[in-house]
Coordinates of C-alpha atoms in Angstrom, one line a residue:
X1 CA 2.3 -2.9 23.4
X2 CA 0.9 -6.1 23.3
X3 CA 2.4 -9.0 25.6
X4 CA 1.0 -11.9 23.5
X5 CA 4.3 -11.9 21.3
X6 CA 5.9 -15.2 22.6
X7 CA 2.9 -17.2 21.3
X8 CA 5.1 -17.0 18.0
X9 CA 7.5 -19.1 19.5
X10 CA 8.1 -22.3 17.7
X11 CA 7.5 -25.7 19.8
X12 CA 10.7 -27.1 18.8
X13 CA 12.2 -27.8 22.2
X14 CA 10.7 -28.6 25.5
X15 CA 11.7 -25.5 27.2
X16 CA 9.7 -23.4 24.8
X17 CA 7.5 -21.0 26.6
X18 CA 4.7 -21.5 24.3
X19 CA 2.0 -19.8 26.9
X20 CA 4.7 -17.7 28.6
X21 CA 3.7 -14.2 29.8
X22 CA 7.3 -12.7 28.6
X23 CA 10.1 -13.7 27.0
X24 CA 13.5 -14.3 29.1
X25 CA 15.6 -12.2 26.5
X26 CA 18.9 -12.7 28.4
X27 CA 18.3 -16.6 29.3
X28 CA 17.8 -17.3 25.7
X29 CA 20.2 -15.2 23.9
X30 CA 22.0 -18.1 22.5
X31 CA 19.1 -18.9 20.6
X32 CA 18.3 -15.3 19.7
X33 CA 22.0 -14.8 18.6
X34 CA 23.7 -18.0 17.6
X35 CA 27.0 -18.0 16.2
X36 CA 28.1 -20.2 13.4
X37 CA 31.4 -22.2 13.6
X38 CA 34.2 -22.0 10.7
X39 CA 32.7 -24.9 9.1
X40 CA 29.1 -23.6 8.9
X41 CA 30.4 -20.4 7.4
X42 CA 32.4 -22.3 4.6
X43 CA 29.0 -24.3 3.9
X44 CA 26.8 -20.8 4.0
X45 CA 29.3 -19.6 1.3
X46 CA 27.4 -21.3 -1.5
X47 CA 24.4 -19.5 -0.6
X48 CA 25.4 -15.6 -0.9
X49 CA 28.2 -13.5 -2.0
X50 CA 30.7 -11.8 0.0
X51 CA 30.7 -7.6 0.2
X52 CA 33.0 -5.2 1.7
X53 CA 32.0 -2.1 3.6
X54 CA 34.6 0.5 5.1
X55 CA 34.0 1.9 8.5
X56 CA 31.1 3.8 8.9
X57 CA 29.2 2.7 5.7
X58 CA 25.5 2.1 5.8
X59 CA 24.7 -1.9 5.4
X60 CA 20.8 -1.3 5.5
X61 CA 18.2 1.3 6.3
X62 CA 15.0 0.9 8.0
X63 CA 11.7 1.0 6.0
X64 CA 14.0 0.6 2.4
X65 CA 16.6 -1.8 2.5
X66 CA 15.4 -5.4 1.7
X67 CA 18.0 -8.6 2.3
X68 CA 17.7 -12.2 3.4
X69 CA 20.4 -12.5 5.9
X70 CA 23.7 -10.8 6.5
X71 CA 26.6 -13.1 8.0
X72 CA 29.5 -11.3 9.3
X73 CA 32.6 -12.8 8.4
X74 CA 35.0 -9.7 9.6
X75 CA 34.6 -6.5 11.5
X76 CA 31.3 -5.5 13.5
X77 CA 28.2 -4.1 12.7
X78 CA 26.2 -1.4 14.8
X79 CA 22.2 -2.2 14.9
X80 CA 20.6 1.1 15.7
X81 CA 17.0 2.0 15.7
X82 CA 15.9 5.6 14.4
X83 CA 12.3 6.3 16.0
X84 CA 11.8 9.3 13.6
X85 CA 11.4 11.5 16.6
X86 CA 14.9 12.9 16.5
X87 CA 16.1 9.9 18.5
X88 CA 18.6 7.3 17.6
X89 CA 19.5 4.1 20.0
X90 CA 21.8 1.4 19.9
X91 CA 20.2 -1.8 20.2
X92 CA 23.4 -4.0 19.8
X93 CA 26.9 -4.6 18.0
X94 CA 27.4 -8.1 16.6
X95 CA 30.8 -9.6 15.2
X96 CA 32.2 -12.6 13.0
X97 CA 29.8 -15.5 13.1
X98 CA 26.6 -13.6 13.9
X99 CA 24.1 -13.1 11.4
X100 CA 21.5 -10.3 11.0
X101 CA 17.8 -11.1 9.8
X102 CA 14.4 -11.0 11.3
X103 CA 11.0 -12.7 10.1
X104 CA 10.2 -10.0 7.8
X105 CA 13.6 -10.9 5.8
X106 CA 12.0 -14.5 4.8
X107 CA 9.5 -12.6 2.5
X108 CA 11.9 -9.9 1.3
X109 CA 10.4 -7.0 3.4
X110 CA 12.0 -3.9 4.5
X111 CA 14.4 -4.0 7.4
X112 CA 13.2 -2.6 10.7
X113 CA 16.7 -1.2 12.1
X114 CA 19.3 0.3 10.6
X115 CA 23.0 -1.2 10.3
X116 CA 26.5 0.6 10.1
X117 CA 29.9 -0.6 9.7
X118 CA 32.3 -0.5 12.7
X119 CA 35.6 -0.6 11.2
X120 CA 36.4 -2.4 7.9
X121 CA 33.4 -5.0 7.4
X122 CA 33.1 -8.3 5.2
X123 CA 29.6 -9.8 5.3
X124 CA 28.0 -12.5 3.2
X125 CA 24.9 -11.2 1.5
X126 CA 22.2 -14.0 1.1
X127 CA 19.1 -13.0 -0.6
X128 CA 15.5 -14.0 0.9
X129 CA 15.1 -16.6 -2.0
X130 CA 18.5 -18.0 -1.0
X131 CA 17.7 -18.0 2.5
X132 CA 14.7 -19.9 2.1
X133 CA 16.5 -22.4 0.3
X134 CA 19.1 -22.6 2.7
X135 CA 16.4 -23.1 5.8
X136 CA 14.9 -26.2 3.5
X137 CA 18.3 -27.5 2.5
X138 CA 20.4 -27.3 5.9
X139 CA 17.9 -28.9 8.3
X140 CA 19.8 -28.4 11.6
X141 CA 21.4 -25.0 10.8
X142 CA 17.6 -24.2 9.2
X143 CA 16.0 -24.9 12.5
X144 CA 18.3 -22.7 14.4
X145 CA 18.1 -20.1 12.0
X146 CA 14.1 -19.9 12.1
X147 CA 13.7 -20.1 15.7
X148 CA 16.2 -17.3 16.0
X149 CA 14.2 -15.3 13.3
X150 CA 11.2 -15.7 15.3
X151 CA 13.0 -15.0 18.9
X152 CA 14.2 -11.9 17.5
X153 CA 10.5 -10.7 16.3
X154 CA 9.5 -11.6 20.0
X155 CA 12.2 -9.6 21.6
X156 CA 11.4 -6.7 19.3
X157 CA 7.9 -6.5 20.7
X158 CA 8.8 -7.0 24.1
X159 CA 11.3 -4.2 24.4
X160 CA 9.1 -1.8 22.1
X161 CA 11.9 -1.8 19.3
X162 CA 11.5 -1.6 15.8
X163 CA 8.4 -0.8 13.7
X164 CA 6.4 2.0 13.5
X165 CA 5.7 4.5 16.5
X166 CA 1.7 5.6 16.8
X167 CA 1.4 8.9 18.9
X168 CA -2.0 9.7 20.1
X169 CA -3.9 10.4 23.0
X170 CA -5.3 7.7 25.3
X171 CA -8.6 6.2 24.5
X172 CA -8.5 7.3 20.9
X173 CA -10.5 5.0 18.7
X174 CA -8.5 5.2 15.6
X175 CA -5.1 4.6 17.8
X176 CA -6.9 1.6 19.1
X177 CA -7.6 0.2 15.5
X178 CA -4.3 0.9 14.2
X179 CA -2.5 -0.9 17.5
X180 CA -5.1 -4.0 17.2
X181 CA -4.0 -4.3 13.5
X182 CA -0.6 -4.4 14.2
X183 CA -0.8 -6.5 17.3
X184 CA -3.0 -9.1 15.3
X185 CA -0.2 -9.4 12.5
X186 CA 2.7 -9.6 15.2
X187 CA 4.1 -6.7 14.1
X188 CA 6.5 -4.7 16.7
X189 CA 5.5 -1.1 17.6
X190 CA 5.5 1.6 20.0
X191 CA 2.6 3.8 21.4
X192 CA 3.4 7.1 22.8
X193 CA 0.9 9.6 24.6
X194 CA 1.6 13.1 23.9
X195 CA 0.3 14.1 27.2
X196 CA 3.1 12.0 29.0
X197 CA 5.8 11.8 26.3
X198 CA 7.9 15.0 25.5
X199 CA 9.0 13.8 22.2
X200 CA 5.3 12.6 21.3
X201 CA 4.3 16.3 22.3
X202 CA 6.9 17.9 20.2
X203 CA 5.5 15.8 17.2
X204 CA 2.1 16.3 17.9
X205 CA 2.9 20.4 18.1
X206 CA 4.7 20.1 14.8
X207 CA 2.1 18.3 12.8
X208 CA -1.1 19.8 14.7
X209 CA -3.1 17.0 13.8
X210 CA -7.1 17.5 13.9
X211 CA -9.5 15.3 16.0
X212 CA -10.0 13.5 13.0
X213 CA -6.4 13.0 12.2
X214 CA -5.0 11.2 15.0
X215 CA -2.9 9.0 15.6
X216 CA 0.4 10.2 14.1
X217 CA 2.3 7.4 12.6
X218 CA 5.9 7.4 12.2
X219 CA 7.0 5.0 9.9
X220 CA 10.6 2.9 10.6
X221 CA 11.9 5.2 7.6
X222 CA 10.9 8.5 9.4
X223 CA 7.8 9.4 7.2
X224 CA 4.9 10.6 9.3
X225 CA 1.5 9.8 8.3
X226 CA -1.8 11.2 9.9
X227 CA -4.4 8.6 10.8
X228 CA -3.4 6.1 8.0
X229 CA -5.7 3.1 6.8
X230 CA -4.6 -0.2 7.4
X231 CA -3.6 -0.4 3.7
X232 CA -1.6 2.6 3.6
X233 CA 0.3 1.2 7.2
X234 CA 0.7 -2.1 5.6
X235 CA 2.5 -0.3 2.7
X236 CA 4.5 1.9 4.9
X237 CA 5.6 -1.7 6.3
X238 CA 6.1 -3.7 3.7
X239 CA 3.0 -6.0 4.6
X240 CA 1.2 -5.0 1.5
X241 CA 3.7 -5.9 -1.6
X242 CA 3.4 -4.5 -4.9
X243 CA 1.1 -6.9 -6.6
X244 CA 0.9 -5.0 -10.1
X245 CA 3.2 -7.4 -12.1
X246 CA 2.1 -10.0 -14.8
X247 CA 3.1 -12.9 -12.8
X248 CA 0.4 -15.9 -12.9
X249 CA 0.5 -18.0 -9.8
X250 CA -0.6 -21.5 -9.6
X251 CA -2.6 -20.8 -6.6
X252 CA -4.3 -17.7 -4.7
X253 CA -5.6 -18.2 -1.6
X254 CA -8.1 -15.7 -0.6
X255 CA -8.0 -15.6 3.1
X256 CA -5.5 -16.5 5.5
X257 CA -7.2 -18.2 8.2
X258 CA -6.3 -21.8 9.5
X259 CA -7.7 -23.3 6.2
X260 CA -6.0 -20.7 4.1
X261 CA -2.5 -20.7 5.7
X262 CA -2.9 -24.6 5.6
X263 CA -3.1 -24.7 1.7
X264 CA -0.3 -21.9 1.6
X265 CA 2.0 -24.2 3.5
X266 CA 1.1 -27.4 1.8
X267 CA 0.9 -25.8 -1.8
X268 CA 4.3 -23.8 -1.5
X269 CA 6.0 -26.9 0.2
X270 CA 5.1 -29.0 -2.8
X271 CA 6.5 -26.4 -5.3
X272 CA 3.4 -24.6 -6.3
X273 CA 3.7 -20.8 -6.4
X274 CA 1.1 -19.2 -4.0
X275 CA -0.3 -15.9 -3.2
X276 CA -2.2 -15.3 -0.2
X277 CA -4.6 -12.6 0.3
X278 CA -5.7 -11.5 3.9
X279 CA -7.8 -8.5 4.5
X280 CA -7.0 -7.9 8.2
X281 CA -4.9 -10.3 9.9
X282 CA -3.6 -13.8 9.4
X283 CA -5.2 -16.3 11.7
X284 CA -9.1 -14.9 10.7
X285 CA -11.6 -15.7 13.4
X286 CA -9.4 -18.2 15.0
X287 CA -6.9 -15.8 15.7
X288 CA -9.3 -14.3 18.3
X289 CA -9.4 -17.7 20.3
X290 CA -8.0 -17.1 23.6
X291 CA -7.2 -20.9 24.1
X292 CA -7.8 -23.8 21.7
X293 CA -7.9 -26.9 24.0
X294 CA -9.2 -29.4 21.4
X295 CA -6.8 -29.2 19.0
X296 CA -4.8 -32.3 18.0
X297 CA -1.3 -32.3 19.7
X298 CA -1.9 -29.7 22.4
X299 CA -2.9 -30.9 25.4
X300 CA -2.3 -28.0 27.5
X301 CA -4.0 -25.7 24.6
X302 CA -2.6 -23.0 22.4
X303 CA -4.2 -19.7 21.5
X304 CA -5.5 -19.3 17.8
X305 CA -2.9 -16.3 17.7
X306 CA -0.2 -18.8 18.3
X307 CA -1.1 -21.4 15.9
X308 CA -2.0 -18.5 13.3
X309 CA 1.8 -17.0 14.0
X310 CA 3.6 -20.6 13.5
X311 CA 1.7 -21.1 10.4
X312 CA 2.4 -17.8 9.2
X313 CA 6.0 -18.5 9.6
X314 CA 5.8 -21.8 8.0
X315 CA 4.4 -20.3 4.9
X316 CA 6.9 -17.7 4.5
X317 CA 9.6 -20.2 5.0
X318 CA 8.2 -22.2 2.0
X319 CA 8.2 -19.2 -0.3
X320 CA 4.4 -17.9 0.0
X321 CA 3.8 -14.5 -1.0
X322 CA 1.3 -12.8 1.8
X323 CA -0.2 -9.7 1.4
X324 CA -1.6 -8.0 4.3
X325 CA -4.2 -6.1 4.3
X326 CA -5.5 -7.0 0.8
X327 CA -9.5 -7.0 0.2
X328 CA -10.9 -8.6 -2.8
X329 CA -13.4 -6.9 -4.7
X330 CA -14.4 -9.5 -7.2
X331 CA -13.6 -12.7 -8.9
X332 CA -13.5 -13.1 -12.9
X333 CA -13.9 -16.3 -14.5
X334 CA -15.0 -15.6 -17.7
X335 CA -11.6 -15.7 -19.5
X336 CA -8.2 -17.7 -18.3
X337 CA -6.3 -17.5 -16.3
X338 CA -8.7 -16.6 -13.3
X339 CA -8.5 -13.2 -12.0
X340 CA -9.5 -11.4 -8.9
X341 CA -9.5 -7.5 -8.5
X342 CA -8.5 -6.1 -5.2
X343 CA -10.2 -3.2 -3.7
X344 CA -7.2 -0.8 -4.5
X345 CA -7.6 -1.6 -8.1
X346 CA -5.0 -4.2 -8.5
X347 CA -5.7 -7.2 -10.3
X348 CA -3.7 -10.7 -9.4
X349 CA -4.1 -13.8 -12.0
X350 CA -3.8 -17.5 -10.8
X351 CA -4.5 -20.8 -12.7
X352 CA -6.3 -21.8 -9.6
X353 CA -8.4 -20.0 -6.7
X354 CA -9.0 -21.3 -3.0
X355 CA -11.8 -19.4 -1.4
X356 CA -11.2 -19.5 2.3
X357 CA -12.7 -16.2 3.0
X358 CA -14.5 -17.2 6.0
X359 CA -17.1 -14.9 7.4
X360 CA -17.8 -11.5 8.3
X361 CA -19.0 -10.4 12.1
X362 CA -22.3 -10.1 12.6
X363 CA -23.4 -6.8 14.1
X364 CA -26.3 -6.1 15.9
X365 CA -29.0 -3.7 14.6
X366 CA -28.1 -1.3 17.4
X367 CA -28.6 2.5 16.2
X368 CA -25.4 3.9 17.3
X369 CA -22.9 0.7 17.3
X370 CA -20.7 2.0 14.9
X371 CA -20.0 5.3 16.9
X372 CA -18.6 3.1 19.6
X373 CA -16.5 0.4 17.6
X374 CA -13.0 0.7 19.2
X375 CA -14.4 3.1 21.8
X376 CA -16.0 0.4 23.8
X377 CA -17.6 -2.2 21.4
X378 CA -15.2 -5.1 20.3
X379 CA -15.2 -7.9 18.2
X380 CA -11.8 -9.3 19.3
X381 CA -10.5 -10.5 22.9
X382 CA -6.6 -10.0 22.8
X383 CA -4.3 -8.8 25.6
X384 CA -5.0 -5.3 24.3
X385 CA -8.6 -5.4 24.9
X386 CA -7.8 -7.5 28.3
X387 CA -5.9 -4.4 29.4
X388 CA -8.7 -2.0 28.7
X389 CA -11.0 -3.8 31.1
X390 CA -9.1 -4.3 34.0
X391 CA -11.2 -4.8 37.3
X392 CA -14.3 -3.3 35.1
X393 CA -17.4 -5.0 34.8
X394 CA -18.1 -6.1 31.1
X395 CA -20.7 -7.5 28.9
X396 CA -19.8 -10.2 26.6
X397 CA -22.6 -11.4 23.9
X398 CA -22.5 -14.6 22.3
X399 CA -22.7 -18.4 23.3
X400 CA -20.6 -20.1 20.6
X401 CA -16.7 -21.7 21.4
X402 CA -15.1 -18.2 20.6
X403 CA -17.5 -16.7 23.0
X404 CA -16.8 -19.1 25.7
X405 CA -13.1 -18.8 25.0
X406 CA -13.3 -14.8 25.6
X407 CA -15.6 -14.9 28.5
X408 CA -12.9 -17.4 30.4
X409 CA -9.8 -15.3 29.4
X410 CA -11.5 -11.7 30.1
X411 CA -12.7 -13.1 33.6
X412 CA -9.0 -13.0 34.5
X413 CA -8.8 -9.4 34.3
X414 CA -12.3 -8.0 34.4
X415 CA -14.2 -7.7 37.7
X416 CA -17.2 -9.2 36.5
X417 CA -17.9 -10.7 32.9
X418 CA -21.9 -10.5 32.1
X419 CA -22.5 -13.2 29.5
X420 CA -25.6 -12.5 27.5
X421 CA -27.3 -15.1 25.3
X422 CA -30.8 -15.3 23.6
X423 CA -31.2 -19.1 24.3
X424 CA -32.1 -20.9 27.3
X425 CA -28.8 -22.5 27.8
X426 CA -25.1 -23.0 26.2
X427 CA -25.3 -26.8 25.3
X428 CA -26.3 -26.4 22.0
X429 CA -23.7 -24.2 20.7
X430 CA -20.8 -24.8 23.1
X431 CA -18.3 -27.5 24.0
X432 CA -19.0 -29.3 27.4
X433 CA -15.5 -28.4 28.4
X434 CA -16.0 -24.7 27.9
X435 CA -19.3 -24.8 29.8
X436 CA -17.9 -26.5 32.8
X437 CA -15.1 -23.7 33.0
X438 CA -17.5 -20.9 32.9
X439 CA -19.6 -22.5 35.7
X440 CA -16.6 -22.8 37.7
X441 CA -15.4 -19.1 37.1
X442 CA -17.0 -17.1 39.8
X443 CA -17.2 -13.8 38.3
X444 CA -18.9 -14.9 35.0
X445 CA -22.7 -14.4 35.3
X446 CA -25.0 -16.0 32.5
X447 CA -27.8 -14.3 31.5
X448 CA -30.0 -16.4 29.5
X449 CA -33.2 -15.3 27.0
X450 CA -31.5 -11.9 27.0
X451 CA -30.1 -9.4 24.4
X452 CA -28.7 -5.8 24.4
X453 CA -30.9 -3.3 23.0
X454 CA -29.2 0.0 23.6
X455 CA -26.0 1.4 23.9
X456 CA -25.1 4.8 25.8
X457 CA -22.0 6.9 25.6
X458 CA -20.1 10.3 25.5
X459 CA -17.4 11.8 24.0
X460 CA -15.2 9.4 25.7
X461 CA -16.7 6.2 24.5
X462 CA -19.3 4.0 25.7
X463 CA -20.9 4.1 29.5
X464 CA -23.7 1.7 29.5
X465 CA -25.7 -0.4 27.7
X466 CA -29.3 -1.7 28.3
X467 CA -30.4 -5.4 27.9
X468 CA -34.2 -6.6 28.0
X469 CA -35.1 -10.3 29.1
X470 CA -37.0 -11.9 26.2
X471 CA -38.8 -14.1 28.8
X472 CA -39.6 -12.0 31.4
X473 CA -39.9 -8.5 29.7
X474 CA -37.3 -7.0 32.3
X475 CA -35.2 -4.4 30.9
X476 CA -31.8 -3.4 32.9
X477 CA -29.5 -0.6 32.7
X478 CA -25.8 -1.6 33.2
X479 CA -22.9 1.1 33.5
X480 CA -20.6 -0.8 31.7
X481 CA -17.6 0.7 29.4
X482 CA -16.6 -2.3 27.3
X483 CA -19.1 -4.9 25.4
X484 CA -17.6 -7.6 23.4
X485 CA -19.8 -9.1 20.5
X486 CA -19.2 -12.7 19.7
X487 CA -22.5 -13.3 18.0
X488 CA -21.5 -15.2 15.0
X489 CA -20.8 -14.3 11.6
X490 CA -22.1 -14.4 7.8
X491 CA -20.5 -16.0 4.8
X492 CA -18.2 -13.4 3.2
X493 CA -19.4 -14.4 -0.5
X494 CA -20.8 -11.2 -1.7
X495 CA -17.8 -10.2 -3.6
X496 CA -18.3 -13.5 -5.9
X497 CA -21.4 -12.3 -7.8
X498 CA -19.7 -11.6 -10.9
X499 CA -18.5 -15.3 -11.1
X500 CA -21.8 -16.4 -9.8
X501 CA -20.3 -19.1 -7.9
X502 CA -22.8 -21.5 -6.7
X503 CA -24.0 -20.8 -2.7
X504 CA -26.5 -22.2 -0.7
X505 CA -29.7 -20.4 0.7
X506 CA -27.7 -18.8 3.7
X507 CA -24.6 -18.1 1.5
X508 CA -21.9 -20.4 2.0
X509 CA -20.4 -22.0 -1.2
X510 CA -21.5 -25.3 -2.6
X511 CA -18.7 -27.8 -3.5
X512 CA -18.2 -31.4 -4.9
X513 CA -21.4 -33.4 -4.7
X514 CA -23.4 -30.5 -3.6
X515 CA -23.2 -28.7 -6.8
X516 CA -25.8 -29.5 -9.3
X517 CA -25.4 -30.4 -13.0
X518 CA -27.1 -27.1 -13.8
X519 CA -24.7 -24.9 -11.8
X520 CA -21.8 -26.8 -13.3
X521 CA -23.0 -26.5 -17.0
X522 CA -23.4 -22.5 -16.4
X523 CA -19.3 -22.6 -15.9
X524 CA -18.5 -24.9 -19.0
X525 CA -14.9 -24.1 -19.9
X526 CA -13.0 -25.2 -23.0
X527 CA -10.1 -26.4 -20.9
X528 CA -12.2 -28.5 -18.5
X529 CA -15.5 -29.8 -19.3
X530 CA -17.9 -28.9 -16.0
X531 CA -19.6 -32.4 -16.3
X532 CA -16.8 -34.5 -15.2
X533 CA -18.0 -37.3 -12.9
X534 CA -14.9 -36.6 -10.7
X535 CA -15.5 -33.3 -9.8
X536 CA -13.4 -32.5 -6.9
X537 CA -15.1 -32.8 -3.4
X538 CA -13.8 -29.1 -2.5
X539 CA -14.2 -27.6 -5.9
X540 CA -17.1 -25.1 -6.7
X541 CA -19.3 -24.9 -9.6
X542 CA -16.5 -22.9 -11.4
X543 CA -13.7 -25.0 -12.8
X544 CA -10.6 -24.5 -10.9
X545 CA -12.0 -22.4 -7.9
X546 CA -12.2 -24.5 -4.4
X547 CA -13.6 -23.7 -1.4
X548 CA -12.5 -24.8 2.0
X549 CA -13.1 -23.6 6.0
X550 CA -16.2 -21.9 7.5
X551 CA -17.2 -20.3 4.1
X552 CA -17.8 -23.9 2.4
X553 CA -21.4 -25.2 2.9
X554 CA -21.5 -28.2 5.1
X555 CA -18.1 -27.6 6.8
X556 CA -17.6 -28.6 10.2
X557 CA -16.8 -25.2 12.0
X558 CA -13.8 -26.3 13.9
X559 CA -10.3 -25.2 13.6
X560 CA -8.9 -28.7 13.0
X561 CA -11.5 -29.4 10.4
X562 CA -10.4 -26.1 8.4
X563 CA -7.0 -27.1 8.5
X564 CA -7.8 -30.5 7.1
X565 CA -9.6 -29.2 4.4
X566 CA -6.8 -26.6 3.5
X567 CA -4.4 -29.5 3.2
X568 CA -6.6 -31.8 1.1
X569 CA -7.5 -29.2 -1.5
X570 CA -3.8 -29.5 -2.6
X571 CA -4.0 -32.7 -3.9
X572 CA -7.1 -31.7 -5.7
X573 CA -5.5 -28.8 -7.2
X574 CA -2.7 -31.1 -8.4
X575 CA -5.3 -32.8 -10.0
X576 CA -6.9 -30.0 -11.9
X577 CA -3.5 -28.6 -13.2
X578 CA -2.4 -32.0 -14.4
X579 CA -5.6 -31.6 -16.7
X580 CA -4.8 -28.3 -18.2
X581 CA -2.9 -28.3 -21.7
X582 CA 0.6 -28.0 -21.8
X583 CA 1.5 -24.2 -21.1
X584 CA -1.5 -23.0 -19.6

């Protein structure tokens, strides 16, 4: 299990342990489980409807029941977890004045736990839509509710409760990929090794997975899957909603990194309907940053995952629909409205599209690189990877800020970090504060003019790497089991060819004044002439399509700049929508 969950706690009071390593559940029980007063219960009545349940009745079931919030007016409700392994455990029992909800309920996703009536029970049932309205309209009460929702998610992760159960042998690459996917999305889950857990061993004996079918995944509703893909797992957990309807969104955001999340939050808070698509995990590459220390307002620093986690909850609070993992296959702009086809064949429609699709990790041209991905080669430095390399020597390739942050973070766990770069130093690509910190960390060794030329391994994974010094010609074999690659990224724009969005020589998207008149004319549109002199600064060559963040040509590759562009584009979207004919 990942221990990074407390990073999702909102910084609303001075005692919030933003960078804490664990959550004091008992010490914060008054925030995790607040009790509404009689006056507050009366105010809540206008947001829902009262329902009655007899003793033993099921109020909700994990994996299938969706609701916003249940407020207990009379009686008690037992909250239990069914692991799908023949075991059901009581998590807690709550009574009058308490409410039942979790972060997932902001978006109407299925419950992670089960609830049964203890005695005759009266509950106020508040839908997800009404819950969001409540949070916005009732500021003080809404703040307490949101804090409780987040802390409950953190608690579920801390105590391995709720969510799916992953069953697989230790060191299995497929298991690592699924665990990393869930942790990156802040989703609670449990990992069991059939070699040491009797229930996991019994499940493995029953389903008899082949080597390629590990891990087994038990969904909250008890369904068992063999080595599901991220999309299949996302559907199981409600992270990937059904998008096959006819709804036309005001704004379709492709990519939920800092820029995309900023657009989603600001657009939704101003009344626009927003759908955000993310192909892996919200936060994008910024989510891999162990600590960002130059982001305004966080003098002690904040991790990329913490920043993204807060923005993610904020977006849900304002009603943004977020689909993960949802990969865009192509953009169609030959008719109105704009359309995006997803890799699973689903098509979504929108009046405007914001491209915040960032970049793809570069992969060095090593013959057997893919063989060891997840089995010794990593593109991310989270607590999961840090635990794997405890007291080991590791190699980290890259000289940018993300590489520097990862090196410092991993140095606190690894015996030694060999930092490998092709240049003569770090000054040209890394912030000075990180360079100073790397120099002051005794177990980080910087190897300049050097690159990895070969990887070696066995059936268990990576066992070594060979690097070459381009200045001296010297080669060295290093017995390491972990190699981290932070070698930059290429713009994720290949999928835009069907719409011919104008890009520069490197593939980054042109916007504003960088778009030539010829490129504009190529995308003339009856409802919005392309040659208007006031083409928006963040608008592409295609009317109604905007680009922000790292994927935009000329952008400043910093988190603060991405967030700024994400906010700024919303006013430009309003300007575009205002020009559309009535009813469009």
